[in-house]
Amino acid sequence: MKPRTLQCADKQLSFKAPVIMGILNVTPDSFSDGGRYNKLDKALWQAEQMVADGAQIIDIGGESTRPGAQPVNEEQELERVIPVIEKLHHQLDVIISIDTTKAGVITAAAGAGAGLINDVMALQSVGALSAARQTGLPVCLMHMQGEPRTMQTSPDYRDVVEEVKTFLKHRADQCMAQGIAREQIIIDPGFGFGKTLAHNISLFKNLDSIQSLGYPVLVGASRKNMIGQITGKEVDSRLAGSLALATLASVKKAAIIRVHDVAETVDAVKVALALSEK
Ligand code: YH5
């Protein structure tokens, strides 16, 4: 079977083995080192390290979408992410993903060198789908119930797997109707986005059902509350739990695994695959 290939601007991404996406937060609280390095150098250094550790994609986000987070305006978000994308694009040979929900950020990020659009609102914001189509870049469509500020208040589904699947199929169909190629679509059940632990577990156990839609699936659960709820650990102590989840995701043939701890995940996934593939 020929591995699928996405066209990320001038770079190709193929899914022979799971692709590791390293998370680079550029929210102000993620750069609190007392000011010894400037923000851009620190972002570049972190990204270089993740690439050396085996990340094939660096996901840059300037808006926190953690439960309870407040939205930021477009101007602030552009100020945070565009200089970082430009710098990484010139200095590193890696696919840059922009984690945003805003049309203006999608367009500017593509102009600055981004190769993938990662949208936790599945391009439902005003103008986002059309902006994404105009870039020609691949898109990752994620499911979320509600909005970040309130999504964890009372997540509610009749059948979480069916509802997430129906939503993702519908959004992919709308993207294709607006001119985005089927081969340029990635889907993501959105672990932790308007979901209880039971919902997250159901989705993970039924990843094959979501994969049956025919698109590559991204799994993003690194350090999230579901790991904390299972292990009882605070966010700084969720590495082992995150690795267990990533290895299982790799055995289940997730196409992309989005993580904070790239070096550890790359090794864990290598071992899981070496010992599981027939
Ligand atoms: C995702 O799943 N998540 S931002 C709460 C945490 C830890 C991490 C401590 N963007 C996803 O990473 N994009 C985010 O608790 C994403 N899939 C895709 N495609 C939230 C995040 C996080 C939240």
Tab-separated table of N, CA and C in Angstrom, residues 142-255:
chain	number	residue	atom	x	y	z
A	142	MET	N	-10.561	19.750	13.847
A	142	MET	CA	-10.750	19.135	15.161
A	142	MET	C	-12.162	19.322	15.666
A	143	HIS	N	-12.644	18.321	16.406
A	143	HIS	CA	-13.961	18.423	17.043
A	143	HIS	C	-13.844	19.061	18.421
A	144	MET	N	-14.753	19.995	18.698
A	144	MET	CA	-14.860	20.572	20.049
A	144	MET	C	-16.349	20.755	20.333
A	145	GLN	N	-16.776	20.434	21.551
A	145	GLN	CA	-18.146	20.776	21.949
A	145	GLN	C	-18.073	22.052	22.781
A	146	GLY	N	-18.768	23.098	22.332
A	146	GLY	CA	-18.741	24.372	23.065
A	146	GLY	C	-17.528	25.197	22.698
A	147	GLU	N	-17.099	26.059	23.625
A	147	GLU	CA	-15.934	26.931	23.395
A	147	GLU	C	-14.998	26.797	24.592
A	148	PRO	N	-13.691	27.076	24.404
A	148	PRO	CA	-12.722	26.815	25.468
A	148	PRO	C	-13.123	27.346	26.854
A	149	ARG	N	-13.704	28.550	26.909
A	149	ARG	CA	-14.004	29.169	28.191
A	149	ARG	C	-14.929	28.303	29.050
A	150	THR	N	-15.876	27.610	28.397
A	150	THR	CA	-16.927	26.893	29.139
A	150	THR	C	-17.065	25.414	28.788
A	151	MET	N	-16.209	24.911	27.897
A	151	MET	CA	-16.459	23.584	27.313
A	151	MET	C	-16.430	22.429	28.321
A	152	GLN	N	-15.729	22.634	29.459
A	152	GLN	CA	-15.640	21.526	30.419
A	152	GLN	C	-16.722	21.600	31.516
A	153	THR	N	-17.662	22.557	31.377
A	153	THR	CA	-18.696	22.716	32.400
A	153	THR	C	-19.621	21.505	32.468
A	154	SER	N	-20.172	21.110	31.335
A	154	SER	CA	-21.043	19.923	31.342
A	154	SER	C	-21.115	19.273	29.973
A	155	PRO	N	-20.004	18.646	29.579
A	155	PRO	CA	-20.000	17.973	28.278
A	155	PRO	C	-21.124	16.939	28.229
A	156	ASP	N	-21.802	16.852	27.090
A	156	ASP	CA	-22.978	15.992	27.010
A	156	ASP	C	-23.141	15.433	25.597
A	157	TYR	N	-23.234	14.115	25.514
A	157	TYR	CA	-23.430	13.454	24.221
A	157	TYR	C	-24.423	12.315	24.397
A	158	ARG	N	-25.130	12.018	23.309
A	158	ARG	CA	-25.957	10.817	23.288
A	158	ARG	C	-25.026	9.633	22.982
A	159	ASP	N	-24.175	9.826	21.955
A	159	ASP	CA	-23.200	8.800	21.564
A	159	ASP	C	-21.971	9.557	21.067
A	160	VAL	N	-20.973	9.679	21.940
A	160	VAL	CA	-19.860	10.585	21.640
A	160	VAL	C	-19.146	10.192	20.353
A	161	VAL	N	-18.915	8.895	20.129
A	161	VAL	CA	-18.164	8.477	18.950
A	161	VAL	C	-18.944	8.835	17.676
A	162	GLU	N	-20.226	8.517	17.667
A	162	GLU	CA	-21.043	8.818	16.480
A	162	GLU	C	-21.138	10.319	16.239
A	163	GLU	N	-21.299	11.088	17.310
A	163	GLU	CA	-21.460	12.532	17.131
A	163	GLU	C	-20.171	13.188	16.641
A	164	VAL	N	-19.051	12.773	17.178
A	164	VAL	CA	-17.768	13.336	16.745
A	164	VAL	C	-17.514	12.949	15.283
A	165	LYS	N	-17.799	11.719	14.975
A	165	LYS	CA	-17.599	11.223	13.612
A	165	LYS	C	-18.478	11.970	12.603
A	166	THR	N	-19.739	12.127	12.950
A	166	THR	CA	-20.670	12.836	12.056
A	166	THR	C	-20.198	14.276	11.832
A	167	PHE	N	-19.775	14.926	12.932
A	167	PHE	CA	-19.288	16.307	12.806
A	167	PHE	C	-18.082	16.367	11.871
A	168	LEU	N	-17.105	15.476	12.076
A	168	LEU	CA	-15.876	15.533	11.277
A	168	LEU	C	-16.157	15.229	9.809
A	169	LYS	N	-17.036	14.282	9.556
A	169	LYS	CA	-17.392	13.960	8.164
A	169	LYS	C	-18.043	15.167	7.506
A	170	HIS	N	-18.946	15.805	8.243
A	170	HIS	CA	-19.663	16.976	7.740
A	170	HIS	C	-18.687	18.127	7.431
A	171	ARG	N	-17.762	18.389	8.325
A	171	ARG	CA	-16.797	19.477	8.087
A	171	ARG	C	-15.875	19.148	6.911
A	172	ALA	N	-15.449	17.888	6.818
A	172	ALA	CA	-14.590	17.504	5.688
A	172	ALA	C	-15.362	17.681	4.379
A	173	ASP	N	-16.639	17.287	4.373
A	173	ASP	CA	-17.459	17.466	3.169
A	173	ASP	C	-17.572	18.943	2.810
A	174	GLN	N	-17.765	19.799	3.818
A	174	GLN	CA	-17.874	21.235	3.538
A	174	GLN	C	-16.567	21.802	2.999
A	175	CYS	N	-15.452	21.322	3.538
A	175	CYS	CA	-14.150	21.770	3.018
A	175	CYS	C	-13.998	21.382	1.552
A	176	MET	N	-14.364	20.143	1.241
A	176	MET	CA	-14.226	19.693	-0.149
A	176	MET	C	-15.174	20.465	-1.070
A	177	ALA	N	-16.374	20.754	-0.578
A	177	ALA	CA	-17.330	21.526	-1.384
A	177	ALA	C	-16.784	22.922	-1.694
A	178	GLN	N	-15.932	23.447	-0.816
A	178	GLN	CA	-15.343	24.780	-1.038
A	178	GLN	C	-13.996	24.702	-1.749
A	179	GLY	N	-13.570	23.504	-2.141
A	179	GLY	CA	-12.381	23.406	-2.972
A	179	GLY	C	-11.119	22.892	-2.305
A	180	ILE	N	-11.210	22.441	-1.060
A	180	ILE	CA	-10.035	21.828	-0.434
A	180	ILE	C	-9.989	20.351	-0.862
A	181	ALA	N	-8.812	19.898	-1.292
A	181	ALA	CA	-8.690	18.530	-1.803
A	181	ALA	C	-8.841	17.510	-0.672
A	182	ARG	N	-9.476	16.400	-0.971
A	182	ARG	CA	-9.649	15.329	0.014
A	182	ARG	C	-8.317	14.906	0.626
A	183	GLU	N	-7.272	14.871	-0.214
A	183	GLU	CA	-5.934	14.421	0.225
A	183	GLU	C	-5.279	15.419	1.178
A	184	GLN	N	-5.841	16.604	1.316
A	184	GLN	CA	-5.231	17.643	2.162
A	184	GLN	C	-5.981	17.798	3.497
A	185	ILE	N	-6.803	16.802	3.846
A	185	ILE	CA	-7.602	16.902	5.078
A	185	ILE	C	-7.153	15.879	6.118
A	186	ILE	N	-6.964	16.359	7.343
A	186	ILE	CA	-6.643	15.538	8.513
A	186	ILE	C	-7.791	15.750	9.496
A	187	ILE	N	-8.160	14.725	10.256
A	187	ILE	CA	-9.220	14.912	11.253
A	187	ILE	C	-8.710	14.563	12.649
A	188	ASP	N	-9.415	15.067	13.665
A	188	ASP	CA	-8.948	14.949	15.049
A	188	ASP	C	-10.165	14.953	15.984
A	189	PRO	N	-10.330	13.922	16.806
A	189	PRO	CA	-11.492	13.878	17.703
A	189	PRO	C	-11.447	14.925	18.814
A	190	GLY	N	-10.319	15.586	19.026
A	190	GLY	CA	-10.272	16.691	19.993
A	190	GLY	C	-10.333	16.238	21.442
A	191	PHE	N	-9.347	15.468	21.867
A	191	PHE	CA	-9.321	15.002	23.263
A	191	PHE	C	-9.316	16.197	24.211
A	192	GLY	N	-10.243	16.173	25.179
A	192	GLY	CA	-10.295	17.226	26.189
A	192	GLY	C	-11.096	18.454	25.802
A	193	PHE	N	-11.598	18.511	24.596
A	193	PHE	CA	-12.334	19.694	24.156
A	193	PHE	C	-13.838	19.469	24.286
A	194	GLY	N	-14.375	19.738	25.472
A	194	GLY	CA	-15.796	19.519	25.724
A	194	GLY	C	-16.085	18.043	25.898
A	195	LYS	N	-15.237	17.351	26.691
A	195	LYS	CA	-15.368	15.908	26.894
A	195	LYS	C	-15.014	15.532	28.333
A	196	THR	N	-15.791	14.629	28.900
A	196	THR	CA	-15.437	14.067	30.199
A	196	THR	C	-14.388	12.972	29.980
A	197	LEU	N	-13.843	12.469	31.091
A	197	LEU	CA	-12.889	11.356	30.969
A	197	LEU	C	-13.530	10.181	30.225
A	198	ALA	N	-14.773	9.866	30.564
A	198	ALA	CA	-15.448	8.736	29.907
A	198	ALA	C	-15.577	8.979	28.396
A	199	HIS	N	-15.883	10.213	28.005
A	199	HIS	CA	-15.965	10.531	26.570
A	199	HIS	C	-14.604	10.348	25.899
A	200	ASN	N	-13.547	10.869	26.544
A	200	ASN	CA	-12.201	10.750	25.963
A	200	ASN	C	-11.794	9.283	25.808
A	201	ILE	N	-12.124	8.479	26.802
A	201	ILE	CA	-11.759	7.058	26.751
A	201	ILE	C	-12.527	6.357	25.628
A	202	SER	N	-13.806	6.651	25.508
A	202	SER	CA	-14.608	6.074	24.424
A	202	SER	C	-14.026	6.413	23.056
A	203	LEU	N	-13.646	7.680	22.898
A	203	LEU	CA	-13.098	8.099	21.604
A	203	LEU	C	-11.791	7.381	21.318
A	204	PHE	N	-10.949	7.263	22.340
A	204	PHE	CA	-9.655	6.610	22.116
A	204	PHE	C	-9.843	5.128	21.790
A	205	LYS	N	-10.716	4.471	22.533
A	205	LYS	CA	-10.945	3.047	22.277
A	205	LYS	C	-11.566	2.802	20.912
A	206	ASN	N	-12.260	3.807	20.387
A	206	ASN	CA	-12.926	3.665	19.080
A	206	ASN	C	-12.245	4.486	17.988
A	207	LEU	N	-10.946	4.680	18.128
A	207	LEU	CA	-10.205	5.444	17.120
A	207	LEU	C	-10.392	4.835	15.722
A	208	ASP	N	-10.478	3.500	15.660
A	208	ASP	CA	-10.649	2.844	14.352
A	208	ASP	C	-11.937	3.283	13.665
A	209	SER	N	-12.958	3.555	14.442
A	209	SER	CA	-14.214	4.002	13.845
A	209	SER	C	-14.046	5.395	13.219
A	210	ILE	N	-13.287	6.257	13.877
A	210	ILE	CA	-13.024	7.591	13.318
A	210	ILE	C	-12.104	7.472	12.100
A	211	GLN	N	-11.137	6.561	12.191
A	211	GLN	CA	-10.231	6.343	11.052
A	211	GLN	C	-10.975	5.812	9.828
A	212	SER	N	-12.108	5.131	10.065
A	212	SER	CA	-12.857	4.543	8.945
A	212	SER	C	-13.455	5.623	8.038
A	213	LEU	N	-13.443	6.887	8.458
A	213	LEU	CA	-13.878	7.965	7.567
A	213	LEU	C	-12.905	8.123	6.392
A	214	GLY	N	-11.678	7.616	6.555
A	214	GLY	CA	-10.740	7.608	5.432
A	214	GLY	C	-9.698	8.718	5.447
A	215	TYR	N	-9.681	9.532	6.492
A	215	TYR	CA	-8.684	10.606	6.602
A	215	TYR	C	-7.638	10.226	7.654
A	216	PRO	N	-6.414	10.756	7.499
A	216	PRO	CA	-5.435	10.558	8.578
A	216	PRO	C	-5.969	11.187	9.864
A	217	VAL	N	-5.707	10.532	10.995
A	217	VAL	CA	-6.212	11.031	12.280
A	217	VAL	C	-5.054	11.533	13.141
A	218	LEU	N	-5.229	12.728	13.705
A	218	LEU	CA	-4.277	13.300	14.652
A	218	LEU	C	-4.773	13.028	16.072
A	219	VAL	N	-3.858	12.615	16.952
A	219	VAL	CA	-4.185	12.417	18.367
A	219	VAL	C	-3.394	13.424	19.193
A	220	GLY	N	-4.112	14.249	19.960
A	220	GLY	CA	-3.461	15.249	20.805
A	220	GLY	C	-3.961	15.122	22.232
A	221	ALA	N	-3.185	14.460	23.085
A	221	ALA	CA	-3.627	14.295	24.477
A	221	ALA	C	-2.483	14.531	25.449
A	222	SER	N	-1.320	14.940	24.928
A	222	SER	CA	-0.132	15.135	25.749
A	222	SER	C	-0.419	16.033	26.958
A	223	ARG	N	-0.114	15.532	28.146
A	223	ARG	CA	-0.243	16.266	29.431
A	223	ARG	C	-1.653	16.715	29.774
A	224	LYS	N	-2.647	16.292	29.004
A	224	LYS	CA	-4.000	16.818	29.234
A	224	LYS	C	-4.635	16.216	30.481
A	225	ASN	N	-5.784	16.818	30.849
A	225	ASN	CA	-6.470	16.397	32.070
A	225	ASN	C	-6.838	14.920	32.073
A	226	MET	N	-7.115	14.352	30.909
A	226	MET	CA	-7.489	12.927	30.917
A	226	MET	C	-6.358	12.072	31.493
A	227	ILE	N	-5.106	12.484	31.224
A	227	ILE	CA	-3.957	11.774	31.792
A	227	ILE	C	-3.916	12.022	33.307
A	228	GLY	N	-4.182	13.273	33.679
A	228	GLY	CA	-4.206	13.632	35.099
A	228	GLY	C	-5.303	12.882	35.850
A	229	GLN	N	-6.452	12.733	35.220
A	229	GLN	CA	-7.565	12.034	35.884
A	229	GLN	C	-7.267	10.546	36.056
A	230	ILE	N	-6.604	9.956	35.086
A	230	ILE	CA	-6.289	8.524	35.177
A	230	ILE	C	-5.175	8.271	36.192
A	231	THR	N	-4.156	9.151	36.184
A	231	THR	CA	-2.971	8.890	37.023
A	231	THR	C	-3.000	9.623	38.357
A	232	GLY	N	-3.833	10.648	38.485
A	232	GLY	CA	-3.831	11.476	39.692
A	232	GLY	C	-2.653	12.439	39.751
A	233	LYS	N	-1.972	12.646	38.609
A	233	LYS	CA	-0.780	13.504	38.605
A	233	LYS	C	-1.074	14.909	38.098
A	234	GLU	N	-0.333	15.874	38.645
A	234	GLU	CA	-0.404	17.264	38.177
A	234	GLU	C	0.256	17.357	36.800
A	235	VAL	N	0.019	18.491	36.156
A	235	VAL	CA	0.428	18.645	34.756
A	235	VAL	C	1.926	18.411	34.533
A	236	ASP	N	2.777	18.778	35.506
A	236	ASP	CA	4.227	18.603	35.347
A	236	ASP	C	4.682	17.150	35.487
A	237	SER	N	3.789	16.281	35.913
A	237	SER	CA	4.177	14.878	36.156
A	237	SER	C	3.373	13.905	35.294
A	238	ARG	N	3.043	14.343	34.103
A	238	ARG	CA	2.212	13.505	33.229
A	238	ARG	C	2.974	12.894	32.062
A	239	LEU	N	4.321	12.905	32.130
A	239	LEU	CA	5.099	12.389	30.994
A	239	LEU	C	4.837	10.905	30.774
A	240	ALA	N	4.948	10.091	31.809
A	240	ALA	CA	4.780	8.640	31.640
A	240	ALA	C	3.384	8.318	31.108
A	241	GLY	N	2.386	8.968	31.665
A	241	GLY	CA	1.017	8.749	31.192
A	241	GLY	C	0.860	9.156	29.735
A	242	SER	N	1.480	10.276	29.379
A	242	SER	CA	1.395	10.752	27.991
A	242	SER	C	2.086	9.778	27.042
A	243	LEU	N	3.198	9.193	27.489
A	243	LEU	CA	3.920	8.227	26.644
A	243	LEU	C	3.102	6.956	26.447
A	244	ALA	N	2.429	6.509	27.507
A	244	ALA	CA	1.581	5.312	27.373
A	244	ALA	C	0.504	5.565	26.319
A	245	LEU	N	-0.106	6.730	26.394
A	245	LEU	CA	-1.152	7.061	25.424
A	245	LEU	C	-0.582	7.151	24.009
A	246	ALA	N	0.587	7.770	23.868
A	246	ALA	CA	1.191	7.926	22.534
A	246	ALA	C	1.563	6.568	21.926
A	247	THR	N	2.073	5.647	22.753
A	247	THR	CA	2.449	4.344	22.197
A	247	THR	C	1.195	3.595	21.721
A	248	LEU	N	0.138	3.653	22.521
A	248	LEU	CA	-1.107	3.008	22.088
A	248	LEU	C	-1.644	3.646	20.811
A	249	ALA	N	-1.583	4.971	20.742
A	249	ALA	CA	-2.047	5.671	19.538
A	249	ALA	C	-1.235	5.220	18.322
A	250	SER	N	0.067	5.013	18.506
A	250	SER	CA	0.899	4.596	17.372
A	250	SER	C	0.536	3.190	16.931
A	251	VAL	N	0.263	2.308	17.879
A	251	VAL	CA	-0.130	0.937	17.533
A	251	VAL	C	-1.489	0.942	16.817
A	252	LYS	N	-2.342	1.888	17.187
A	252	LYS	CA	-3.644	2.034	16.526
A	252	LYS	C	-3.554	2.787	15.202
A	253	LYS	N	-2.338	3.104	14.785
A	253	LYS	CA	-2.089	3.760	13.503
A	253	LYS	C	-2.598	5.198	13.414
A	254	ALA	N	-2.507	5.924	14.506
A	254	ALA	CA	-2.716	7.372	14.415
A	254	ALA	C	-1.682	7.925	13.444
A	255	ALA	N	-2.065	8.879	12.606
A	255	ALA	CA	-1.146	9.412	11.592
A	255	ALA	C	-0.194	10.436	12.196
